[in-house]
mmCIF file of C-alpha atoms in Angstrom:
data_model
loop_
_atom_site.group_PDB
_atom_site.id
_atom_site.type_symbol
_atom_site.label_atom_id
_atom_site.label_comp_id
_atom_site.label_asym_id
_atom_site.label_seq_id
_atom_site.Cartn_x
_atom_site.Cartn_y
_atom_site.Cartn_z
ATOM 1 C CA MET A 14 -5.786 -11.457 -58.271
ATOM 2 C CA ALA A 15 -6.446 -10.032 -54.852
ATOM 3 C CA GLU A 16 -3.701 -10.323 -52.286
ATOM 4 C CA PRO A 17 -4.577 -12.392 -49.232
ATOM 5 C CA ALA A 18 -5.445 -10.412 -46.153
ATOM 6 C CA PRO A 19 -2.639 -10.239 -43.615
ATOM 7 C CA VAL A 20 -2.918 -12.775 -40.869
ATOM 8 C CA SER A 21 -3.392 -11.176 -37.479
ATOM 9 C CA ARG A 22 -1.018 -12.380 -34.823
ATOM 10 C CA ARG A 23 -2.486 -13.856 -31.715
ATOM 11 C CA GLY A 24 -0.940 -14.657 -28.402
ATOM 12 C CA ARG A 25 0.941 -12.720 -25.765
ATOM 13 C CA ARG A 26 1.711 -9.065 -26.315
ATOM 14 C CA PRO A 27 5.218 -7.646 -25.892
ATOM 15 C CA ALA A 28 6.249 -5.788 -22.750
ATOM 16 C CA GLY A 29 5.527 -2.301 -24.106
ATOM 17 C CA GLN A 30 3.739 0.694 -22.635
ATOM 18 C CA ASP A 31 0.392 -0.539 -23.992
ATOM 19 C CA ALA A 32 0.890 -3.801 -22.134
ATOM 20 C CA ARG A 33 1.751 -1.889 -18.957
ATOM 21 C CA ALA A 34 -1.479 0.095 -19.169
ATOM 22 C CA GLU A 35 -3.501 -3.073 -19.713
ATOM 23 C CA ILE A 36 -1.745 -4.725 -16.775
ATOM 24 C CA LEU A 37 -2.699 -1.818 -14.507
ATOM 25 C CA ALA A 38 -6.308 -1.967 -15.691
ATOM 26 C CA ALA A 39 -6.388 -5.720 -15.094
ATOM 27 C CA ALA A 40 -4.761 -5.301 -11.683
ATOM 28 C CA ARG A 41 -7.378 -2.792 -10.639
ATOM 29 C CA ASP A 42 -10.144 -5.265 -11.536
ATOM 30 C CA GLU A 43 -8.360 -8.142 -9.816
ATOM 31 C CA PHE A 44 -7.709 -6.221 -6.584
ATOM 32 C CA VAL A 45 -11.248 -4.843 -6.459
ATOM 33 C CA GLU A 46 -12.905 -8.212 -7.099
ATOM 34 C CA ASN A 47 -10.674 -10.495 -5.028
ATOM 35 C CA GLY A 48 -8.789 -8.251 -2.599
ATOM 36 C CA TYR A 49 -5.073 -7.799 -2.171
ATOM 37 C CA GLN A 50 -4.410 -11.031 -0.307
ATOM 38 C CA ALA A 51 -6.143 -13.310 -2.826
ATOM 39 C CA ALA A 52 -4.911 -11.522 -5.954
ATOM 40 C CA SER A 53 -1.853 -12.867 -7.761
ATOM 41 C CA LEU A 54 0.440 -11.739 -10.547
ATOM 42 C CA ARG A 55 -0.633 -14.769 -12.588
ATOM 43 C CA ALA A 56 -4.294 -13.828 -12.260
ATOM 44 C CA VAL A 57 -3.506 -10.282 -13.357
ATOM 45 C CA ALA A 58 -1.540 -11.637 -16.323
ATOM 46 C CA ARG A 59 -4.510 -13.770 -17.396
ATOM 47 C CA ARG A 60 -6.830 -10.770 -17.251
ATOM 48 C CA ALA A 61 -4.423 -8.615 -19.233
ATOM 49 C CA GLY A 62 -3.681 -11.334 -21.792
ATOM 50 C CA VAL A 63 0.053 -11.221 -21.177
ATOM 51 C CA ASP A 64 2.649 -13.620 -19.905
ATOM 52 C CA PRO A 65 3.343 -13.505 -16.130
ATOM 53 C CA GLY A 66 6.912 -12.543 -16.987
ATOM 54 C CA THR A 67 5.585 -9.404 -18.660
ATOM 55 C CA VAL A 68 3.830 -8.421 -15.445
ATOM 56 C CA ARG A 69 7.041 -8.984 -13.486
ATOM 57 C CA HIS A 70 8.968 -6.957 -16.045
ATOM 58 C CA TRP A 71 7.017 -3.891 -14.941
ATOM 59 C CA PHE A 72 6.102 -4.863 -11.392
ATOM 60 C CA PRO A 73 8.472 -7.233 -9.556
ATOM 61 C CA ASP A 74 5.934 -8.100 -6.869
ATOM 62 C CA LYS A 75 2.290 -7.715 -5.929
ATOM 63 C CA ALA A 76 2.884 -4.854 -3.496
ATOM 64 C CA ARG A 77 4.508 -2.689 -6.167
ATOM 65 C CA LEU A 78 1.698 -3.513 -8.561
ATOM 66 C CA LEU A 79 -0.792 -2.267 -5.977
ATOM 67 C CA THR A 80 1.094 0.984 -5.394
ATOM 68 C CA ALA A 81 1.162 1.595 -9.143
ATOM 69 C CA THR A 82 -2.575 0.900 -9.312
ATOM 70 C CA LEU A 83 -3.093 3.523 -6.607
ATOM 71 C CA GLY A 84 -0.906 6.025 -8.454
ATOM 72 C CA VAL A 85 2.067 5.952 -6.083
ATOM 73 C CA ALA A 86 4.406 3.757 -8.103
ATOM 74 C CA GLY A 87 7.560 5.215 -6.540
ATOM 75 C CA ILE A 88 6.789 3.553 -3.211
ATOM 76 C CA GLU A 89 8.409 0.186 -2.508
ATOM 77 C CA PRO A 90 6.593 -1.409 0.455
ATOM 78 C CA ASP A 91 9.221 -4.108 0.968
ATOM 79 C CA ARG A 92 11.888 -1.479 1.598
ATOM 80 C CA VAL A 93 9.575 0.348 3.982
ATOM 81 C CA VAL A 94 9.069 -2.880 5.931
ATOM 82 C CA GLU A 95 12.837 -3.454 6.018
ATOM 83 C CA ARG A 96 13.442 0.012 7.490
ATOM 84 C CA VAL A 97 10.705 -0.421 10.066
ATOM 85 C CA SER A 98 11.918 -3.866 11.117
ATOM 86 C CA ALA A 99 15.583 -2.862 11.474
ATOM 87 C CA GLY A 100 15.986 -1.953 15.131
ATOM 88 C CA PRO A 101 14.823 -2.749 18.644
ATOM 89 C CA VAL A 102 11.194 -3.674 19.180
ATOM 90 C CA GLU A 103 10.926 -0.988 21.865
ATOM 91 C CA SER A 104 11.196 1.797 19.265
ATOM 92 C CA LEU A 105 9.161 0.079 16.539
ATOM 93 C CA GLY A 106 6.252 2.520 16.845
ATOM 94 C CA GLU A 107 8.445 5.537 16.195
ATOM 95 C CA ARG A 108 10.166 3.909 13.220
ATOM 96 C CA LEU A 109 6.820 2.885 11.761
ATOM 97 C CA ALA A 110 5.408 6.395 12.086
ATOM 98 C CA GLU A 111 8.452 7.959 10.452
ATOM 99 C CA ALA A 112 8.432 5.401 7.627
ATOM 100 C CA VAL A 113 4.734 5.818 6.811
ATOM 101 C CA ILE A 114 4.989 9.607 6.887
ATOM 102 C CA GLY A 115 8.112 9.355 4.749
ATOM 103 C CA ILE A 116 6.145 7.476 2.092
ATOM 104 C CA TRP A 117 3.909 10.466 1.529
ATOM 105 C CA ASP A 118 6.503 13.134 2.320
ATOM 106 C CA PHE A 119 9.081 12.142 -0.288
ATOM 107 C CA ASP A 120 8.085 15.057 -2.536
ATOM 108 C CA GLY A 121 6.793 17.377 0.147
ATOM 109 C CA GLY A 122 3.410 15.680 0.101
ATOM 110 C CA ASP A 123 2.562 16.848 -3.428
ATOM 111 C CA THR A 124 1.782 13.334 -4.661
ATOM 112 C CA VAL A 125 -0.463 12.365 -1.773
ATOM 113 C CA ARG A 126 -2.462 15.587 -2.098
ATOM 114 C CA VAL A 127 -3.350 14.525 -5.638
ATOM 115 C CA VAL A 128 -3.556 10.760 -5.257
ATOM 116 C CA ILE A 129 -5.585 10.377 -2.072
ATOM 117 C CA PRO A 130 -8.516 12.620 -3.091
ATOM 118 C CA ALA A 131 -8.646 10.801 -6.432
ATOM 119 C CA VAL A 132 -8.641 7.429 -4.709
ATOM 120 C CA MET A 133 -11.241 8.465 -2.138
ATOM 121 C CA SER A 134 -13.574 9.722 -4.866
ATOM 122 C CA ASP A 135 -13.466 6.331 -6.596
ATOM 123 C CA ALA A 136 -15.677 3.820 -4.788
ATOM 124 C CA GLU A 137 -13.694 0.849 -6.080
ATOM 125 C CA LEU A 138 -10.200 2.176 -5.426
ATOM 126 C CA ARG A 139 -11.222 3.489 -2.012
ATOM 127 C CA GLY A 140 -11.227 -0.043 -0.648
ATOM 128 C CA LEU A 141 -7.681 -0.653 -1.886
ATOM 129 C CA LEU A 142 -6.063 2.109 0.172
ATOM 130 C CA PRO A 143 -6.472 0.427 3.571
ATOM 131 C CA GLN A 144 -5.343 -2.827 1.955
ATOM 132 C CA PHE A 145 -2.136 -1.099 0.882
ATOM 133 C CA ILE A 146 -1.395 0.209 4.378
ATOM 134 C CA GLY A 147 -2.614 -2.902 6.157
ATOM 135 C CA ALA A 148 -1.597 -5.818 3.943
ATOM 136 C CA ALA A 149 1.507 -4.469 2.218
ATOM 137 C CA ILE A 150 3.126 -2.693 5.178
ATOM 138 C CA LEU A 151 1.561 -3.515 8.543
ATOM 139 C CA ALA A 152 0.880 -7.232 8.009
ATOM 140 C CA PRO A 153 4.563 -8.199 7.508
ATOM 141 C CA VAL A 154 5.481 -6.184 10.604
ATOM 142 C CA MET A 155 2.789 -7.882 12.676
ATOM 143 C CA ARG A 156 3.855 -11.334 11.477
ATOM 144 C CA ALA A 157 7.408 -10.630 12.621
ATOM 145 C CA LEU A 158 6.166 -9.483 16.033
ATOM 146 C CA ASP A 159 4.031 -12.599 16.498
ATOM 147 C CA VAL A 160 1.760 -10.890 19.041
ATOM 148 C CA PRO A 161 -1.827 -11.803 19.925
ATOM 149 C CA ASP A 162 -4.771 -9.826 18.529
ATOM 150 C CA ALA A 163 -2.841 -8.931 15.362
ATOM 151 C CA PRO A 164 -5.913 -7.923 13.279
ATOM 152 C CA LEU A 165 -7.136 -5.537 15.978
ATOM 153 C CA ARG A 166 -3.664 -4.078 16.489
ATOM 154 C CA THR A 167 -3.298 -3.578 12.744
ATOM 155 C CA ALA A 168 -6.624 -1.742 12.595
ATOM 156 C CA LEU A 169 -5.671 0.498 15.525
ATOM 157 C CA VAL A 170 -2.335 1.431 13.959
ATOM 158 C CA ALA A 171 -3.992 2.085 10.597
ATOM 159 C CA SER A 172 -6.601 4.329 12.218
ATOM 160 C CA GLN A 173 -3.924 6.367 13.997
ATOM 161 C CA MET A 174 -1.787 6.802 10.887
ATOM 162 C CA SER A 175 -4.802 7.601 8.704
ATOM 163 C CA GLY A 176 -5.647 10.448 11.051
ATOM 164 C CA VAL A 177 -2.093 11.758 10.926
ATOM 165 C CA LEU A 178 -2.031 11.645 7.122
ATOM 166 C CA LEU A 179 -5.414 13.363 6.923
ATOM 167 C CA THR A 180 -4.462 16.274 9.183
ATOM 168 C CA ARG A 181 -0.975 16.585 7.730
ATOM 169 C CA TYR A 182 -1.712 16.516 4.007
ATOM 170 C CA LEU A 183 -5.389 16.613 3.063
ATOM 171 C CA ILE A 184 -6.851 18.930 5.696
ATOM 172 C CA PRO A 185 -3.639 20.491 7.065
ATOM 173 C CA VAL A 186 -3.810 21.296 10.754
ATOM 174 C CA ASP A 187 -0.851 23.212 12.146
ATOM 175 C CA PRO A 188 1.452 22.734 13.867
ATOM 176 C CA LEU A 189 1.161 19.031 12.977
ATOM 177 C CA ALA A 190 1.216 19.754 9.251
ATOM 178 C CA SER A 191 4.434 21.765 9.549
ATOM 179 C CA LEU A 192 6.440 19.440 11.775
ATOM 180 C CA ALA A 193 9.333 17.407 10.421
ATOM 181 C CA PRO A 194 8.537 13.704 9.937
ATOM 182 C CA ALA A 195 10.931 12.754 12.744
ATOM 183 C CA ASP A 196 9.146 15.099 15.161
ATOM 184 C CA VAL A 197 5.733 13.675 14.271
ATOM 185 C CA ALA A 198 7.141 10.179 14.723
ATOM 186 C CA ARG A 199 8.389 11.014 18.213
ATOM 187 C CA LEU A 200 4.955 12.332 19.157
ATOM 188 C CA VAL A 201 2.785 9.507 17.824
ATOM 189 C CA GLY A 202 5.338 6.702 18.161
ATOM 190 C CA PRO A 203 4.457 5.841 21.788
ATOM 191 C CA THR A 204 0.784 5.453 20.861
ATOM 192 C CA LEU A 205 1.662 3.171 17.958
ATOM 193 C CA GLN A 206 4.004 1.227 20.222
ATOM 194 C CA ARG A 207 1.167 0.520 22.642
ATOM 195 C CA TYR A 208 -1.044 -0.616 19.781
ATOM 196 C CA LEU A 209 1.726 -2.835 18.411
ATOM 197 C CA THR A 210 3.078 -4.511 21.528
ATOM 198 C CA GLY A 211 1.253 -3.259 24.624
ATOM 199 C CA PRO A 212 -1.614 -4.904 26.474
ATOM 200 C CA LEU A 213 -5.047 -4.213 25.021
ATOM 201 C CA PRO A 214 -8.230 -3.892 27.066
ATOM 202 C CA ASP A 215 -10.948 -6.429 26.478
ATOM 203 C CA ALA A 216 -12.966 -4.714 23.729
ATOM 204 C CA GLY A 217 -16.090 -6.786 24.230
ATOM 205 C CA GLY A 218 -14.218 -9.906 23.190
ATOM 206 C CA LEU A 219 -13.014 -8.382 19.902
ATOM 207 C CA ALA A 220 -9.411 -8.282 21.065
ATOM 208 C CA ARG A 221 -9.268 -12.056 21.323
#
């Protein structure tokens, strides 16, 4: 008499490495299709076929899930925001510059030199990078400031910092590429400060 075939188990998978990989794949799809702001850990869990608690086991919040999707899992945006926000508003630009540079400089820039080209060569992931800088880091800072024209200010800050990261790590231009993060922050901080809190000219009505 033939033995009955084993019954396959259905339902949620355990929180193992396979589940983590499937969560990252699902997160990539979710972020690409719906954007960072609209994505949720529950939606990612549904895509991956796991319980939301399994997602949180690996990634406590959405920002950390995004950094892992981009390949920079060691970065914790909430802590970056805390460092930037701790201090007088008058020196916010300098603190922001030093914090953003510090994200990429934690291992001498080795990670960013690998991650950013890979991200930029992927049409889908390319759109997630500005979301990481803008939504995960700059947006909480702008909400705390409660200043007018926040979207325009965020875009201006992101453009400035993108240029610094480009000429510091991807296409190194000395002496900028060789300066200590604190020195770069002192140089670009005043520009960021103006973007963050200073008056903006009327850019054809866009600044309203």
